[in-house]
Amino acid sequence: MATVKFHGEVDVNLSGTELNVGDIAPVVTGVAADLSDIQIGGQQGKAQIILAVPSLDTGVCAKEAKRFNDEAAKISHADIIIVSMDLPFAMKRFCATEGTTNVKVASDFRAKAFAKSYGVLQANGPLAGLTARAVFIVNPSGKITYKEIVPEITDEPNYDAVLVAALEATSTACCGSCH
């Protein structure tokens, strides 16, 4: 299983099912800011950019959410979903306060189904029980076309690589099954 760092000092083991590019993205259900169910993964008919973050209440996660909210205008035919263990109420407050209206949020607090199914549950360390920082891009046919487990939890993902992969996954020249 994967290991990441927290502040460069603490080794954090990730638990759950390790997924890789080419795997079919498991379908899990999260809780949206309005307390409705939100489906993550699987074949959705359009691409999904799934951002796992420890908590929107941290500076790095907030910065990442705002950046992807801004980038969403450049990415058509895709849903950007931010997944964390934050309660839906906190996610709703964050989105309202920060004006993040171009991304969806999904809380994994009930069963940690996303974190376990995607192999990003922090098993130890100061943030044990939260998700690690990761990005998964799922094409319209449900296949993972990009994966980044950020090696240092307090670092941001590689935005340039994510955006290139997102554009590839949402290309209208491809039905999504060729990636």
Tab-separated table of N, CA and C in Angstrom:
chain	number	residue	atom	x	y	z
A	1	MET	N	0.843	-1.177	0.000
A	1	MET	CA	0.000	0.000	0.000
A	1	MET	C	0.890	1.243	0.000
A	2	ALA	N	0.346	2.317	-0.452
A	2	ALA	CA	1.100	3.565	-0.589
A	2	ALA	C	1.392	4.205	0.764
A	3	THR	N	2.467	4.975	0.784
A	3	THR	CA	2.847	5.754	1.952
A	3	THR	C	3.107	7.176	1.500
A	4	VAL	N	2.632	8.139	2.287
A	4	VAL	CA	2.886	9.554	2.022
A	4	VAL	C	3.504	10.165	3.271
A	5	LYS	N	3.873	11.421	3.179
A	5	LYS	CA	4.483	12.128	4.314
A	5	LYS	C	3.547	13.213	4.836
A	6	PHE	N	3.693	13.523	6.106
A	6	PHE	CA	3.017	14.654	6.722
A	6	PHE	C	4.103	15.563	7.287
A	7	HIS	N	4.202	16.773	6.761
A	7	HIS	CA	5.246	17.740	7.127
A	7	HIS	C	6.646	17.169	6.968
A	8	GLY	N	6.817	16.264	6.009
A	8	GLY	CA	8.129	15.727	5.694
A	8	GLY	C	8.722	14.810	6.730
A	9	GLU	N	8.050	14.628	7.846
A	9	GLU	CA	8.634	13.855	8.946
A	9	GLU	C	7.896	12.564	9.256
A	10	VAL	N	6.586	12.604	9.180
A	10	VAL	CA	5.786	11.454	9.595
A	10	VAL	C	5.397	10.638	8.362
A	11	ASP	N	5.733	9.345	8.371
A	11	ASP	CA	5.269	8.442	7.319
A	11	ASP	C	3.821	8.083	7.606
A	12	VAL	N	2.977	8.273	6.607
A	12	VAL	CA	1.552	7.976	6.751
A	12	VAL	C	1.195	6.867	5.771
A	13	ASN	N	0.734	5.758	6.307
A	13	ASN	CA	0.308	4.633	5.480
A	13	ASN	C	-1.121	4.868	5.020
A	14	LEU	N	-1.374	4.564	3.753
A	14	LEU	CA	-2.727	4.669	3.217
A	14	LEU	C	-3.346	3.285	3.182
A	15	SER	N	-4.603	3.212	3.538
A	15	SER	CA	-5.282	1.921	3.518
A	15	SER	C	-6.436	1.962	2.534
A	16	GLY	N	-6.927	0.791	2.219
A	16	GLY	CA	-7.998	0.650	1.243
A	16	GLY	C	-7.467	-0.036	0.000
A	17	THR	N	-8.286	-0.064	-1.020
A	17	THR	CA	-7.939	-0.721	-2.273
A	17	THR	C	-7.122	0.214	-3.150
A	18	GLU	N	-5.927	-0.194	-3.483
A	18	GLU	CA	-5.090	0.641	-4.345
A	18	GLU	C	-5.572	0.531	-5.786
A	19	LEU	N	-5.867	1.675	-6.385
A	19	LEU	CA	-6.311	1.727	-7.774
A	19	LEU	C	-5.202	2.299	-8.645
A	20	ASN	N	-5.241	1.956	-9.922
A	20	ASN	CA	-4.231	2.429	-10.859
A	20	ASN	C	-4.893	2.881	-12.153
A	21	VAL	N	-4.139	3.618	-12.948
A	21	VAL	CA	-4.608	4.029	-14.259
A	21	VAL	C	-4.985	2.769	-15.041
A	22	GLY	N	-6.127	2.813	-15.682
A	22	GLY	CA	-6.635	1.666	-16.430
A	22	GLY	C	-7.701	0.889	-15.686
A	23	ASP	N	-7.747	1.033	-14.352
A	23	ASP	CA	-8.787	0.363	-13.563
A	23	ASP	C	-10.124	1.062	-13.762
A	24	ILE	N	-11.183	0.318	-13.580
A	24	ILE	CA	-12.522	0.913	-13.567
A	24	ILE	C	-12.709	1.568	-12.195
A	25	ALA	N	-13.145	2.814	-12.206
A	25	ALA	CA	-13.337	3.560	-10.956
A	25	ALA	C	-14.545	3.017	-10.207
A	26	PRO	N	-14.360	2.572	-8.976
A	26	PRO	CA	-15.489	2.056	-8.200
A	26	PRO	C	-16.563	3.134	-8.009
A	27	VAL	N	-17.791	2.709	-8.006
A	27	VAL	CA	-18.900	3.626	-7.747
A	27	VAL	C	-19.151	3.646	-6.246
A	28	VAL	N	-19.080	4.832	-5.672
A	28	VAL	CA	-19.367	5.015	-4.250
A	28	VAL	C	-20.324	6.189	-4.108
A	29	THR	N	-20.947	6.266	-2.963
A	29	THR	CA	-21.881	7.351	-2.697
A	29	THR	C	-21.354	8.223	-1.580
A	30	GLY	N	-21.302	9.523	-1.848
A	30	GLY	CA	-20.944	10.502	-0.841
A	30	GLY	C	-22.171	11.327	-0.487
A	31	VAL	N	-21.986	12.274	0.414
A	31	VAL	CA	-23.077	13.136	0.836
A	31	VAL	C	-22.777	14.548	0.349
A	32	ALA	N	-23.668	15.085	-0.467
A	32	ALA	CA	-23.498	16.437	-1.013
A	32	ALA	C	-23.769	17.478	0.075
A	33	ALA	N	-23.443	18.727	-0.228
A	33	ALA	CA	-23.627	19.820	0.733
A	33	ALA	C	-25.084	19.984	1.155
A	34	ASP	N	-26.017	19.585	0.284
A	34	ASP	CA	-27.445	19.693	0.619
A	34	ASP	C	-27.994	18.412	1.249
A	35	LEU	N	-27.098	17.504	1.642
A	35	LEU	CA	-27.392	16.227	2.288
A	35	LEU	C	-27.964	15.167	1.346
A	36	SER	N	-28.011	15.451	0.045
A	36	SER	CA	-28.438	14.442	-0.917
A	36	SER	C	-27.256	13.518	-1.210
A	37	ASP	N	-27.548	12.387	-1.813
A	37	ASP	CA	-26.489	11.468	-2.213
A	37	ASP	C	-25.835	11.979	-3.487
A	38	ILE	N	-24.539	11.771	-3.595
A	38	ILE	CA	-23.805	12.113	-4.805
A	38	ILE	C	-22.961	10.909	-5.192
A	39	GLN	N	-23.130	10.467	-6.439
A	39	GLN	CA	-22.406	9.297	-6.925
A	39	GLN	C	-21.047	9.725	-7.448
A	40	ILE	N	-20.039	8.979	-7.049
A	40	ILE	CA	-18.658	9.247	-7.437
A	40	ILE	C	-18.124	7.990	-8.109
A	41	GLY	N	-17.428	8.172	-9.238
A	41	GLY	CA	-16.824	7.051	-9.931
A	41	GLY	C	-17.780	6.374	-10.888
A	42	GLY	N	-17.296	5.316	-11.514
A	42	GLY	CA	-18.098	4.576	-12.461
A	42	GLY	C	-18.351	5.337	-13.744
A	43	GLN	N	-19.170	4.752	-14.572
A	43	GLN	CA	-19.506	5.338	-15.865
A	43	GLN	C	-20.602	6.388	-15.668
A	44	GLN	N	-20.254	7.632	-15.894
A	44	GLN	CA	-21.195	8.732	-15.677
A	44	GLN	C	-21.610	9.411	-16.985
A	45	GLY	N	-21.014	9.017	-18.113
A	45	GLY	CA	-21.326	9.647	-19.382
A	45	GLY	C	-20.548	10.925	-19.630
A	46	LYS	N	-19.811	11.362	-18.641
A	46	LYS	CA	-18.874	12.470	-18.799
A	46	LYS	C	-17.730	12.230	-17.828
A	47	ALA	N	-16.647	12.945	-18.039
A	47	ALA	CA	-15.467	12.740	-17.210
A	47	ALA	C	-15.700	13.262	-15.789
A	48	GLN	N	-14.939	12.711	-14.866
A	48	GLN	CA	-14.958	13.162	-13.477
A	48	GLN	C	-13.524	13.455	-13.045
A	49	ILE	N	-13.356	14.601	-12.449
A	49	ILE	CA	-12.083	14.958	-11.838
A	49	ILE	C	-12.351	14.901	-10.341
A	50	ILE	N	-11.800	13.893	-9.701
A	50	ILE	CA	-12.078	13.638	-8.292
A	50	ILE	C	-10.868	14.076	-7.483
A	51	LEU	N	-11.099	15.039	-6.598
A	51	LEU	CA	-10.036	15.592	-5.759
A	51	LEU	C	-10.272	15.147	-4.322
A	52	ALA	N	-9.387	14.341	-3.788
A	52	ALA	CA	-9.467	13.962	-2.387
A	52	ALA	C	-8.600	14.918	-1.592
A	53	VAL	N	-9.167	15.486	-0.543
A	53	VAL	CA	-8.425	16.417	0.314
A	53	VAL	C	-8.688	16.055	1.777
A	54	PRO	N	-7.724	16.333	2.666
A	54	PRO	CA	-7.947	16.043	4.088
A	54	PRO	C	-9.111	16.852	4.677
A	55	SER	N	-9.133	18.173	4.454
A	55	SER	CA	-10.205	19.012	4.992
A	55	SER	C	-10.188	20.375	4.319
A	56	LEU	N	-11.348	20.839	3.916
A	56	LEU	CA	-11.463	22.166	3.318
A	56	LEU	C	-11.149	23.266	4.320
A	57	ASP	N	-11.048	22.918	5.591
A	57	ASP	CA	-10.712	23.893	6.638
A	57	ASP	C	-9.219	24.153	6.753
A	58	THR	N	-8.423	23.617	5.841
A	58	THR	CA	-6.986	23.893	5.866
A	58	THR	C	-6.627	24.799	4.689
A	59	GLY	N	-5.571	25.552	4.842
A	59	GLY	CA	-5.164	26.504	3.813
A	59	GLY	C	-4.844	25.862	2.477
A	60	VAL	N	-4.127	24.742	2.483
A	60	VAL	CA	-3.741	24.095	1.235
A	60	VAL	C	-4.971	23.535	0.519
A	61	CYS	N	-5.867	22.897	1.262
A	61	CYS	CA	-7.077	22.332	0.657
A	61	CYS	C	-7.972	23.440	0.103
A	62	ALA	N	-8.083	24.527	0.842
A	62	ALA	CA	-8.897	25.660	0.382
A	62	ALA	C	-8.318	26.238	-0.901
A	63	LYS	N	-7.000	26.383	-0.946
A	63	LYS	CA	-6.335	26.917	-2.140
A	63	LYS	C	-6.573	26.001	-3.339
A	64	GLU	N	-6.459	24.697	-3.118
A	64	GLU	CA	-6.683	23.719	-4.181
A	64	GLU	C	-8.127	23.787	-4.684
A	65	ALA	N	-9.066	23.851	-3.769
A	65	ALA	CA	-10.485	23.924	-4.157
A	65	ALA	C	-10.764	25.172	-4.987
A	66	LYS	N	-10.220	26.306	-4.553
A	66	LYS	CA	-10.435	27.557	-5.290
A	66	LYS	C	-9.780	27.496	-6.664
A	67	ARG	N	-8.591	26.907	-6.740
A	67	ARG	CA	-7.904	26.809	-8.031
A	67	ARG	C	-8.720	25.967	-9.005
A	68	PHE	N	-9.213	24.813	-8.559
A	68	PHE	CA	-10.003	23.966	-9.455
A	68	PHE	C	-11.354	24.587	-9.767
A	69	ASN	N	-11.905	25.339	-8.842
A	69	ASN	CA	-13.138	26.068	-9.137
A	69	ASN	C	-12.899	27.041	-10.291
A	70	ASP	N	-11.767	27.746	-10.262
A	70	ASP	CA	-11.425	28.678	-11.334
A	70	ASP	C	-11.136	27.949	-12.647
A	71	GLU	N	-10.459	26.818	-12.575
A	71	GLU	CA	-10.090	26.059	-13.776
A	71	GLU	C	-11.294	25.365	-14.408
A	72	ALA	N	-12.356	25.169	-13.653
A	72	ALA	CA	-13.527	24.441	-14.143
A	72	ALA	C	-14.091	25.052	-15.417
A	73	ALA	N	-13.998	26.361	-15.556
A	73	ALA	CA	-14.520	27.032	-16.747
A	73	ALA	C	-13.793	26.578	-18.009
A	74	LYS	N	-12.567	26.103	-17.862
A	74	LYS	CA	-11.767	25.669	-19.014
A	74	LYS	C	-11.982	24.193	-19.347
A	75	ILE	N	-12.666	23.475	-18.469
A	75	ILE	CA	-12.838	22.035	-18.636
A	75	ILE	C	-14.317	21.746	-18.861
A	76	SER	N	-14.669	21.479	-20.105
A	76	SER	CA	-16.069	21.170	-20.385
A	76	SER	C	-16.293	19.658	-20.332
A	77	HIS	N	-17.520	19.265	-20.193
A	77	HIS	CA	-17.912	17.852	-20.182
A	77	HIS	C	-17.288	17.075	-19.031
A	78	ALA	N	-17.177	17.721	-17.882
A	78	ALA	CA	-16.607	17.033	-16.713
A	78	ALA	C	-17.216	17.590	-15.434
A	79	ASP	N	-17.321	16.740	-14.455
A	79	ASP	CA	-17.669	17.157	-13.099
A	79	ASP	C	-16.392	17.174	-12.285
A	80	ILE	N	-16.202	18.218	-11.520
A	80	ILE	CA	-15.096	18.276	-10.573
A	80	ILE	C	-15.706	18.067	-9.200
A	81	ILE	N	-15.264	17.025	-8.525
A	81	ILE	CA	-15.832	16.643	-7.238
A	81	ILE	C	-14.726	16.645	-6.193
A	82	ILE	N	-14.930	17.408	-5.136
A	82	ILE	CA	-13.976	17.441	-4.025
A	82	ILE	C	-14.527	16.546	-2.921
A	83	VAL	N	-13.728	15.573	-2.518
A	83	VAL	CA	-14.150	14.607	-1.508
A	83	VAL	C	-13.288	14.771	-0.263
A	84	SER	N	-13.934	14.864	0.892
A	84	SER	CA	-13.222	14.905	2.172
A	84	SER	C	-14.127	14.308	3.238
A	85	MET	N	-13.615	14.259	4.444
A	85	MET	CA	-14.414	13.792	5.574
A	85	MET	C	-15.164	14.948	6.244
A	86	ASP	N	-15.000	16.161	5.728
A	86	ASP	CA	-15.721	17.312	6.291
A	86	ASP	C	-17.216	17.034	6.278
A	87	LEU	N	-17.906	17.525	7.280
A	87	LEU	CA	-19.355	17.386	7.292
A	87	LEU	C	-19.966	18.215	6.166
A	88	PRO	N	-21.086	17.791	5.617
A	88	PRO	CA	-21.732	18.539	4.533
A	88	PRO	C	-22.001	20.001	4.902
A	89	PHE	N	-22.291	20.270	6.162
A	89	PHE	CA	-22.566	21.649	6.602
A	89	PHE	C	-21.331	22.524	6.442
A	90	ALA	N	-20.168	21.980	6.800
A	90	ALA	CA	-18.913	22.717	6.667
A	90	ALA	C	-18.576	22.922	5.191
A	91	MET	N	-18.838	21.915	4.381
A	91	MET	CA	-18.578	22.032	2.940
A	91	MET	C	-19.466	23.119	2.327
A	92	LYS	N	-20.719	23.128	2.727
A	92	LYS	CA	-21.658	24.136	2.210
A	92	LYS	C	-21.209	25.537	2.620
A	93	ARG	N	-20.799	25.687	3.862
A	93	ARG	CA	-20.318	26.978	4.355
A	93	ARG	C	-19.064	27.411	3.602
A	94	PHE	N	-18.145	26.490	3.376
A	94	PHE	CA	-16.926	26.795	2.630
A	94	PHE	C	-17.270	27.283	1.227
A	95	CYS	N	-18.118	26.551	0.534
A	95	CYS	CA	-18.466	26.917	-0.846
A	95	CYS	C	-19.144	28.286	-0.897
A	96	ALA	N	-20.011	28.564	0.063
A	96	ALA	CA	-20.691	29.865	0.098
A	96	ALA	C	-19.711	30.991	0.400
A	97	THR	N	-18.855	30.778	1.374
A	97	THR	CA	-17.888	31.800	1.778
A	97	THR	C	-16.868	32.080	0.682
A	98	GLU	N	-16.400	31.024	0.018
A	98	GLU	CA	-15.338	31.158	-0.985
A	98	GLU	C	-15.876	31.346	-2.408
A	99	GLY	N	-17.194	31.234	-2.579
A	99	GLY	CA	-17.766	31.401	-3.915
A	99	GLY	C	-17.406	30.279	-4.866
A	100	THR	N	-17.207	29.090	-4.348
A	100	THR	CA	-16.871	27.948	-5.200
A	100	THR	C	-18.159	27.291	-5.686
A	101	THR	N	-18.586	27.709	-6.859
A	101	THR	CA	-19.851	27.224	-7.417
A	101	THR	C	-19.651	26.308	-8.614
A	102	ASN	N	-18.425	26.157	-9.080
A	102	ASN	CA	-18.161	25.348	-10.272
A	102	ASN	C	-17.715	23.931	-9.948
A	103	VAL	N	-17.601	23.607	-8.678
A	103	VAL	CA	-17.206	22.268	-8.259
A	103	VAL	C	-18.306	21.687	-7.372
A	104	LYS	N	-18.334	20.372	-7.315
A	104	LYS	CA	-19.240	19.687	-6.402
A	104	LYS	C	-18.426	19.241	-5.189
A	105	VAL	N	-19.088	19.125	-4.062
A	105	VAL	CA	-18.415	18.605	-2.872
A	105	VAL	C	-19.153	17.357	-2.403
A	106	ALA	N	-18.381	16.425	-1.855
A	106	ALA	CA	-18.944	15.177	-1.365
A	106	ALA	C	-18.250	14.802	-0.070
A	107	SER	N	-19.040	14.617	0.955
A	107	SER	CA	-18.501	14.185	2.239
A	107	SER	C	-18.474	12.660	2.283
A	108	ASP	N	-17.394	12.131	2.786
A	108	ASP	CA	-17.209	10.682	2.906
A	108	ASP	C	-17.305	10.248	4.369
A	109	PHE	N	-17.935	11.095	5.197
A	109	PHE	CA	-17.926	10.877	6.644
A	109	PHE	C	-18.706	9.657	7.098
A	110	ARG	N	-19.725	9.248	6.369
A	110	ARG	CA	-20.597	8.160	6.851
A	110	ARG	C	-19.886	6.810	6.920
A	111	ALA	N	-19.341	6.358	5.814
A	111	ALA	CA	-18.760	5.017	5.780
A	111	ALA	C	-17.326	4.994	5.272
A	112	LYS	N	-16.795	6.177	4.926
A	112	LYS	CA	-15.446	6.260	4.359
A	112	LYS	C	-15.332	5.381	3.116
A	113	ALA	N	-16.442	5.239	2.395
A	113	ALA	CA	-16.493	4.353	1.224
A	113	ALA	C	-15.541	4.801	0.133
A	114	PHE	N	-15.476	6.111	-0.115
A	114	PHE	CA	-14.556	6.597	-1.142
A	114	PHE	C	-13.114	6.326	-0.717
A	115	ALA	N	-12.749	6.764	0.472
A	115	ALA	CA	-11.370	6.632	0.943
A	115	ALA	C	-10.910	5.180	0.916
A	116	LYS	N	-11.762	4.255	1.313
A	116	LYS	CA	-11.408	2.837	1.323
A	116	LYS	C	-11.354	2.267	-0.097
A	117	SER	N	-12.329	2.626	-0.928
A	117	SER	CA	-12.409	2.072	-2.286
A	117	SER	C	-11.321	2.606	-3.207
A	118	TYR	N	-10.805	3.802	-2.908
A	118	TYR	CA	-9.787	4.417	-3.752
A	118	TYR	C	-8.391	4.385	-3.108
A	119	GLY	N	-8.274	3.765	-1.929
A	119	GLY	CA	-6.967	3.572	-1.300
A	119	GLY	C	-6.320	4.830	-0.769
A	120	VAL	N	-7.129	5.793	-0.302
A	120	VAL	CA	-6.570	7.062	0.161
A	120	VAL	C	-6.913	7.373	1.621
A	121	LEU	N	-7.283	6.372	2.389
A	121	LEU	CA	-7.602	6.576	3.797
A	121	LEU	C	-6.306	6.588	4.610
A	122	GLN	N	-6.065	7.665	5.331
A	122	GLN	CA	-4.869	7.738	6.175
A	122	GLN	C	-5.057	6.797	7.365
A	123	ALA	N	-4.183	5.801	7.438
A	123	ALA	CA	-4.306	4.768	8.465
A	123	ALA	C	-3.628	5.145	9.771
A	124	ASN	N	-2.699	6.091	9.735
A	124	ASN	CA	-1.974	6.488	10.947
A	124	ASN	C	-1.567	7.946	10.802
A	125	GLY	N	-0.891	8.452	11.796
A	125	GLY	CA	-0.419	9.833	11.756
A	125	GLY	C	-1.438	10.794	12.355
A	126	PRO	N	-1.101	12.065	12.401
A	126	PRO	CA	-1.956	13.067	13.042
A	126	PRO	C	-3.336	13.224	12.390
A	127	LEU	N	-3.430	12.877	11.112
A	127	LEU	CA	-4.705	13.026	10.402
A	127	LEU	C	-5.359	11.678	10.093
A	128	ALA	N	-5.031	10.664	10.886
A	128	ALA	CA	-5.595	9.327	10.671
A	128	ALA	C	-7.113	9.411	10.603
A	129	GLY	N	-7.671	8.697	9.631
A	129	GLY	CA	-9.115	8.693	9.436
A	129	GLY	C	-9.584	9.678	8.382
A	130	LEU	N	-8.694	10.584	7.950
A	130	LEU	CA	-9.032	11.525	6.878
A	130	LEU	C	-8.470	10.999	5.558
A	131	THR	N	-8.885	11.612	4.471
A	131	THR	CA	-8.345	11.222	3.177
A	131	THR	C	-6.986	11.886	2.965
A	132	ALA	N	-6.151	11.219	2.210
A	132	ALA	CA	-4.891	11.816	1.765
A	132	ALA	C	-5.224	12.755	0.609
A	133	ARG	N	-4.255	13.550	0.209
A	133	ARG	CA	-4.454	14.427	-0.949
A	133	ARG	C	-4.172	13.610	-2.211
A	134	ALA	N	-5.172	13.543	-3.092
A	134	ALA	CA	-5.044	12.735	-4.304
A	134	ALA	C	-5.953	13.290	-5.391
A	135	VAL	N	-5.633	12.925	-6.625
A	135	VAL	CA	-6.466	13.282	-7.769
A	135	VAL	C	-6.664	12.033	-8.613
A	136	PHE	N	-7.912	11.792	-8.981
A	136	PHE	CA	-8.250	10.724	-9.920
A	136	PHE	C	-9.064	11.351	-11.035
A	137	ILE	N	-8.710	11.029	-12.273
A	137	ILE	CA	-9.538	11.448	-13.398
A	137	ILE	C	-10.129	10.189	-13.995
A	138	VAL	N	-11.441	10.234	-14.152
A	138	VAL	CA	-12.195	9.098	-14.659
A	138	VAL	C	-12.831	9.534	-15.974
A	139	ASN	N	-12.626	8.759	-17.036
A	139	ASN	CA	-13.203	9.138	-18.323
A	139	ASN	C	-14.698	8.785	-18.368
A	140	PRO	N	-15.401	9.210	-19.406
A	140	PRO	CA	-16.853	8.976	-19.452
A	140	PRO	C	-17.262	7.513	-19.355
A	141	SER	N	-16.393	6.590	-19.759
A	141	SER	CA	-16.748	5.175	-19.678
A	141	SER	C	-16.363	4.542	-18.339
A	142	GLY	N	-15.866	5.351	-17.395
A	142	GLY	CA	-15.604	4.855	-16.042
A	142	GLY	C	-14.201	4.375	-15.766
A	143	LYS	N	-13.290	4.579	-16.698
A	143	LYS	CA	-11.912	4.120	-16.518
A	143	LYS	C	-11.046	5.241	-15.948
A	144	ILE	N	-10.193	4.891	-15.003
A	144	ILE	CA	-9.257	5.862	-14.434
A	144	ILE	C	-8.168	6.127	-15.479
A	145	THR	N	-8.022	7.405	-15.849
A	145	THR	CA	-7.031	7.781	-16.857
A	145	THR	C	-5.865	8.566	-16.250
A	146	TYR	N	-6.017	8.977	-14.994
A	146	TYR	CA	-4.956	9.729	-14.315
A	146	TYR	C	-5.103	9.497	-12.822
A	147	LYS	N	-3.949	9.348	-12.181
A	147	LYS	CA	-3.934	9.183	-10.724
A	147	LYS	C	-2.715	9.910	-10.181
A	148	GLU	N	-2.942	10.694	-9.141
A	148	GLU	CA	-1.832	11.322	-8.430
A	148	GLU	C	-2.107	11.233	-6.939
A	149	ILE	N	-1.278	10.508	-6.237
A	149	ILE	CA	-1.288	10.515	-4.783
A	149	ILE	C	-0.180	11.493	-4.416
A	150	VAL	N	-0.539	12.630	-3.853
A	150	VAL	CA	0.451	13.666	-3.562
A	150	VAL	C	1.356	13.138	-2.444
A	151	PRO	N	2.676	13.064	-2.684
A	151	PRO	CA	3.593	12.432	-1.729
A	151	PRO	C	3.679	13.124	-0.378
A	152	GLU	N	3.474	14.415	-0.340
A	152	GLU	CA	3.489	15.196	0.904
A	152	GLU	C	2.083	15.772	1.074
A	153	ILE	N	1.408	15.366	2.137
A	153	ILE	CA	0.010	15.760	2.345
A	153	ILE	C	-0.178	17.271	2.323
A	154	THR	N	0.830	18.011	2.767
A	154	THR	CA	0.680	19.462	2.850
A	154	THR	C	1.036	20.182	1.542
A	155	ASP	N	1.367	19.425	0.491
A	155	ASP	CA	1.646	20.004	-0.826
A	155	ASP	C	0.398	19.956	-1.698
A	156	GLU	N	0.386	20.809	-2.716
A	156	GLU	CA	-0.701	20.805	-3.686
A	156	GLU	C	-0.396	19.800	-4.795
A	157	PRO	N	-1.427	19.382	-5.516
A	157	PRO	CA	-1.175	18.452	-6.629
A	157	PRO	C	-0.489	19.178	-7.786
A	158	ASN	N	-0.069	18.414	-8.766
A	158	ASN	CA	0.555	18.957	-9.970
A	158	ASN	C	-0.565	19.472	-10.887
A	159	TYR	N	-0.912	20.735	-10.728
A	159	TYR	CA	-2.041	21.308	-11.463
A	159	TYR	C	-1.880	21.148	-12.966
A	160	ASP	N	-0.696	21.419	-13.488
A	160	ASP	CA	-0.496	21.339	-14.936
A	160	ASP	C	-0.780	19.935	-15.454
A	161	ALA	N	-0.257	18.918	-14.789
A	161	ALA	CA	-0.484	17.535	-15.216
A	161	ALA	C	-1.963	17.163	-15.111
A	162	VAL	N	-2.608	17.602	-14.036
A	162	VAL	CA	-4.034	17.306	-13.859
A	162	VAL	C	-4.845	17.952	-14.974
A	163	LEU	N	-4.546	19.196	-15.296
A	163	LEU	CA	-5.322	19.894	-16.318
A	163	LEU	C	-5.122	19.286	-17.703
A	164	VAL	N	-3.902	18.878	-18.017
A	164	VAL	CA	-3.654	18.210	-19.296
A	164	VAL	C	-4.438	16.903	-19.355
A	165	ALA	N	-4.374	16.112	-18.291
A	165	ALA	CA	-5.092	14.836	-18.249
A	165	ALA	C	-6.601	15.056	-18.298
A	166	ALA	N	-7.083	16.114	-17.667
A	166	ALA	CA	-8.516	16.414	-17.694
A	166	ALA	C	-8.966	16.761	-19.102
A	167	LEU	N	-8.175	17.535	-19.796
A	167	LEU	CA	-8.532	17.887	-21.173
A	167	LEU	C	-8.526	16.661	-22.072
A	168	GLU	N	-7.579	15.763	-21.858
A	168	GLU	CA	-7.548	14.516	-22.633
A	168	GLU	C	-8.786	13.665	-22.347
A	169	ALA	N	-9.170	13.581	-21.092
A	169	ALA	CA	-10.321	12.751	-20.705
A	169	ALA	C	-11.641	13.336	-21.175
A	170	THR	N	-11.662	14.638	-21.434
A	170	THR	CA	-12.911	15.283	-21.844
A	170	THR	C	-12.930	15.636	-23.321
A	171	SER	N	-11.926	15.201	-24.050
A	171	SER	CA	-11.843	15.522	-25.472
A	171	SER	C	-13.089	15.025	-26.201
A	172	THR	N	-13.681	15.911	-26.979
A	172	THR	CA	-14.878	15.530	-27.731
A	172	THR	C	-14.536	14.666	-28.929
A	173	ALA	N	-13.235	14.547	-29.243
A	173	ALA	CA	-12.818	13.708	-30.357
A	173	ALA	C	-12.813	12.231	-29.977
A	174	CYS	N	-13.022	11.943	-28.719
A	174	CYS	CA	-12.969	10.561	-28.246
A	174	CYS	C	-14.187	10.270	-27.385
A	175	CYS	N	-14.705	9.089	-27.506
A	175	CYS	CA	-15.879	8.714	-26.716
A	175	CYS	C	-15.528	8.408	-25.268
A	176	GLY	N	-14.249	8.361	-24.968
A	176	GLY	CA	-13.819	8.072	-23.606
A	176	GLY	C	-13.291	6.671	-23.415
A	177	SER	N	-13.589	5.762	-24.349
A	177	SER	CA	-13.158	4.384	-24.176
A	177	SER	C	-11.760	4.125	-24.729
A	178	CYS	N	-11.174	5.134	-25.392
A	178	CYS	CA	-9.856	4.919	-25.980
A	178	CYS	C	-8.734	5.288	-25.020
A	179	HIS	N	-9.037	5.773	-23.846
A	179	HIS	CA	-7.968	6.190	-22.910
A	179	HIS	C	-7.618	5.072	-21.982
